[in-house]
Amino acid sequence: MRKYLISILLVLVMLLNSSTALAEVTITEFRDISLGYGSTHPIKSDEEMFSVADVVYELSFLENSFPLLKETQIPINVVHKRFTHKKYGSLGDFATRDGILYLFAFQRPNVRITVNGIEIPYNASLNRYFVSHGIGHLVRFRYLSDKDLRDYVNKIRQPDKKEHRDGYDEYYNNPEELFAEDFRSVFGSELARRVVFKPCYSRPGPEEKVWILTKTELIKEYPLTCTERLEWYKIDKEEGVKEINRCKKVWDEKSKHKDIDGAKAAHVWADQIRGAMGLPLQ
């Protein structure tokens, strides 16, 4: 067993020369491990083993796209064996309700993909996928109640909007997997998102992203696009009214200085908010 207590800040300086991050991640490597959820199996080659570097890269990306992780202790166990769950079969990641993420060896396709004009092994994309998907489970267990998850599926995702897709496993349509896949698709890196979206739903968009940010209380600090802000104001009417009132002040100020374009822009934005909130346009 090899164990590392990794400050992502230090790892980023060494690997990415990127922005500051605060989370502390414990990554422990195991040759084998005993879990009550299923059984492990020998790997056929070292190429099946999970890359610790890919774990660090994806976590560093997620800390920027989902800042709540900067305040979260994340224990990750990288196990150099394949894993078969008693109920769900072969898995590359498994997250427990007490906040531990396990990453397992798995059979990898001999495929390469092109990212930004550079050809890389598909393995890296799969590694990133399992990390983002697994972190999605941890976010759900830590920050959302069972009722929150039911509301998300029934009110935001709406089961009657599922799409029929041949060859898709119904397993990925269950609420836990749907949320983890949505989290990966919304907040994961480009490589994590390159793996096919597995539930029989359309990929998540601004509505799903804003719902997650609202429930985890990140929404007010997050750099939202205009479309995402409109989704937020549908949920939080009080914030929408505040923004409309701010637009009125901007309109008054711009009109006072005969800035016609500026005044018009403030009026248009206020009406977009009213439309999103179901209020009469002015």
Short mmCIF file of C-alpha atoms in Angstrom, two decimals, residues 22-151:
data_model
loop_
_atom_site.label_atom_id
_atom_site.label_comp_id
_atom_site.label_asym_id
_atom_site.label_seq_id
_atom_site.Cartn_x
_atom_site.Cartn_y
_atom_site.Cartn_z
CA LEU A 22 -7.11 24.63 -1.31
CA ALA A 23 -8.48 21.11 -0.97
CA GLU A 24 -6.49 18.38 0.67
CA VAL A 25 -6.84 15.02 -1.01
CA THR A 26 -5.68 11.74 0.45
CA ILE A 27 -4.83 9.35 -2.35
CA THR A 28 -4.02 5.83 -1.25
CA GLU A 29 -2.87 3.15 -3.67
CA PHE A 30 -3.74 -0.47 -2.92
CA ARG A 31 -2.55 -3.64 -4.63
CA ASP A 32 -5.78 -5.18 -3.39
CA ILE A 33 -8.58 -4.35 -0.99
CA SER A 34 -11.46 -6.15 0.70
CA LEU A 35 -14.87 -4.53 0.33
CA GLY A 36 -18.21 -5.87 1.47
CA TYR A 37 -19.84 -4.51 -1.69
CA GLY A 38 -18.20 -7.00 -4.06
CA SER A 39 -14.99 -8.75 -5.06
CA THR A 40 -11.70 -7.79 -6.75
CA HIS A 41 -10.02 -9.64 -9.60
CA PRO A 42 -6.46 -9.68 -10.99
CA ILE A 43 -5.52 -7.35 -13.80
CA LYS A 44 -4.24 -8.73 -17.10
CA SER A 45 -1.63 -6.01 -17.67
CA ASP A 46 -0.26 -2.90 -15.97
CA GLU A 47 -2.02 -0.78 -18.59
CA GLU A 48 -5.31 -1.47 -16.81
CA MET A 49 -4.15 0.30 -13.65
CA PHE A 50 -5.62 3.70 -12.79
CA SER A 51 -3.37 6.74 -13.27
CA VAL A 52 -2.90 8.80 -10.08
CA ALA A 53 -1.80 11.74 -12.24
CA ASP A 54 -5.16 11.71 -14.04
CA VAL A 55 -6.92 11.79 -10.66
CA VAL A 56 -4.97 14.92 -9.70
CA TYR A 57 -5.53 16.63 -13.04
CA GLU A 58 -9.30 16.06 -12.97
CA LEU A 59 -9.64 17.14 -9.34
CA SER A 60 -7.73 20.33 -10.06
CA PHE A 61 -10.16 21.08 -12.90
CA LEU A 62 -13.20 20.30 -10.73
CA GLU A 63 -11.99 22.62 -7.98
CA ASN A 64 -12.27 25.52 -10.41
CA SER A 65 -15.55 24.47 -12.03
CA PHE A 66 -17.17 23.46 -8.71
CA PRO A 67 -15.42 25.54 -5.99
CA LEU A 68 -17.15 23.81 -3.09
CA LEU A 69 -14.59 21.02 -3.51
CA LYS A 70 -11.89 23.42 -2.31
CA GLU A 71 -13.39 23.12 1.16
CA THR A 72 -13.90 19.36 1.03
CA GLN A 73 -11.70 16.57 2.36
CA ILE A 74 -11.66 13.90 -0.34
CA PRO A 75 -10.26 10.42 0.47
CA ILE A 76 -9.58 8.50 -2.75
CA ASN A 77 -8.47 4.87 -2.86
CA VAL A 78 -6.86 3.74 -6.11
CA VAL A 79 -7.01 -0.05 -6.26
CA HIS A 80 -4.86 -1.94 -8.79
CA LYS A 81 -7.40 -4.71 -9.24
CA ARG A 82 -10.61 -5.00 -11.21
CA PHE A 83 -13.82 -4.82 -9.19
CA THR A 84 -17.19 -6.53 -9.55
CA HIS A 85 -20.03 -5.17 -7.44
CA LYS A 86 -22.51 -7.70 -6.07
CA LYS A 87 -25.44 -5.81 -7.59
CA TYR A 88 -24.08 -3.61 -10.38
CA GLY A 89 -21.37 -5.76 -11.95
CA SER A 90 -18.00 -4.47 -13.16
CA LEU A 91 -17.22 -0.90 -12.04
CA GLY A 92 -14.37 1.55 -12.61
CA ASP A 93 -15.45 3.82 -9.75
CA PHE A 94 -17.44 3.32 -6.58
CA ALA A 95 -18.43 6.06 -4.11
CA THR A 96 -19.65 5.31 -0.61
CA ARG A 97 -22.18 7.32 1.36
CA ASP A 98 -19.55 8.08 3.99
CA GLY A 99 -17.53 10.02 1.43
CA ILE A 100 -14.85 7.66 0.07
CA LEU A 101 -14.18 7.28 -3.65
CA TYR A 102 -12.67 4.02 -4.94
CA LEU A 103 -11.10 3.87 -8.39
CA PHE A 104 -10.39 0.44 -9.88
CA ALA A 105 -8.39 -1.03 -12.73
CA PHE A 106 -10.45 -1.83 -15.80
CA GLN A 107 -10.07 -3.18 -19.31
CA ARG A 108 -9.20 -0.32 -21.62
CA PRO A 109 -9.94 -0.07 -25.34
CA ASN A 110 -6.97 0.35 -27.66
CA VAL A 111 -8.26 3.67 -29.00
CA ARG A 112 -6.77 7.13 -29.44
CA ILE A 113 -8.61 10.47 -29.67
CA THR A 114 -7.64 13.96 -30.81
CA VAL A 115 -7.92 16.88 -28.38
CA ASN A 116 -6.91 20.37 -29.53
CA GLY A 117 -5.07 18.82 -32.46
CA ILE A 118 -3.09 16.43 -30.24
CA GLU A 119 -3.57 12.68 -30.40
CA ILE A 120 -3.81 11.07 -26.95
CA PRO A 121 -4.88 7.64 -25.62
CA TYR A 122 -8.59 7.27 -24.86
CA ASN A 123 -7.47 5.92 -21.46
CA ALA A 124 -6.93 9.44 -20.17
CA SER A 125 -10.50 10.35 -21.07
CA LEU A 126 -11.84 7.28 -19.28
CA ASN A 127 -9.76 8.03 -16.19
CA ARG A 128 -11.07 11.59 -16.06
CA TYR A 129 -14.61 10.28 -16.62
CA PHE A 130 -14.46 7.93 -13.64
CA VAL A 131 -13.08 10.68 -11.38
CA SER A 132 -15.73 13.27 -12.32
CA HIS A 133 -18.55 10.72 -12.22
CA GLY A 134 -17.38 9.44 -8.83
CA ILE A 135 -17.06 12.96 -7.40
CA GLY A 136 -20.61 13.56 -8.62
CA HIS A 137 -21.76 10.73 -6.35
CA LEU A 138 -19.84 12.22 -3.40
CA VAL A 139 -21.40 15.65 -3.98
CA ARG A 140 -24.84 14.08 -4.03
CA PHE A 141 -24.25 12.10 -0.81
CA ARG A 142 -22.72 15.04 1.03
CA TYR A 143 -24.88 17.96 -0.04
CA LEU A 144 -28.25 16.65 -1.29
CA SER A 145 -30.98 14.86 0.63
CA ASP A 146 -32.97 11.97 -0.81
CA LYS A 147 -35.86 14.42 -1.31
CA ASP A 148 -33.56 16.82 -3.17
CA LEU A 149 -32.59 14.01 -5.52
CA ARG A 150 -36.23 13.03 -6.12
CA ASP A 151 -37.11 16.66 -6.86
#
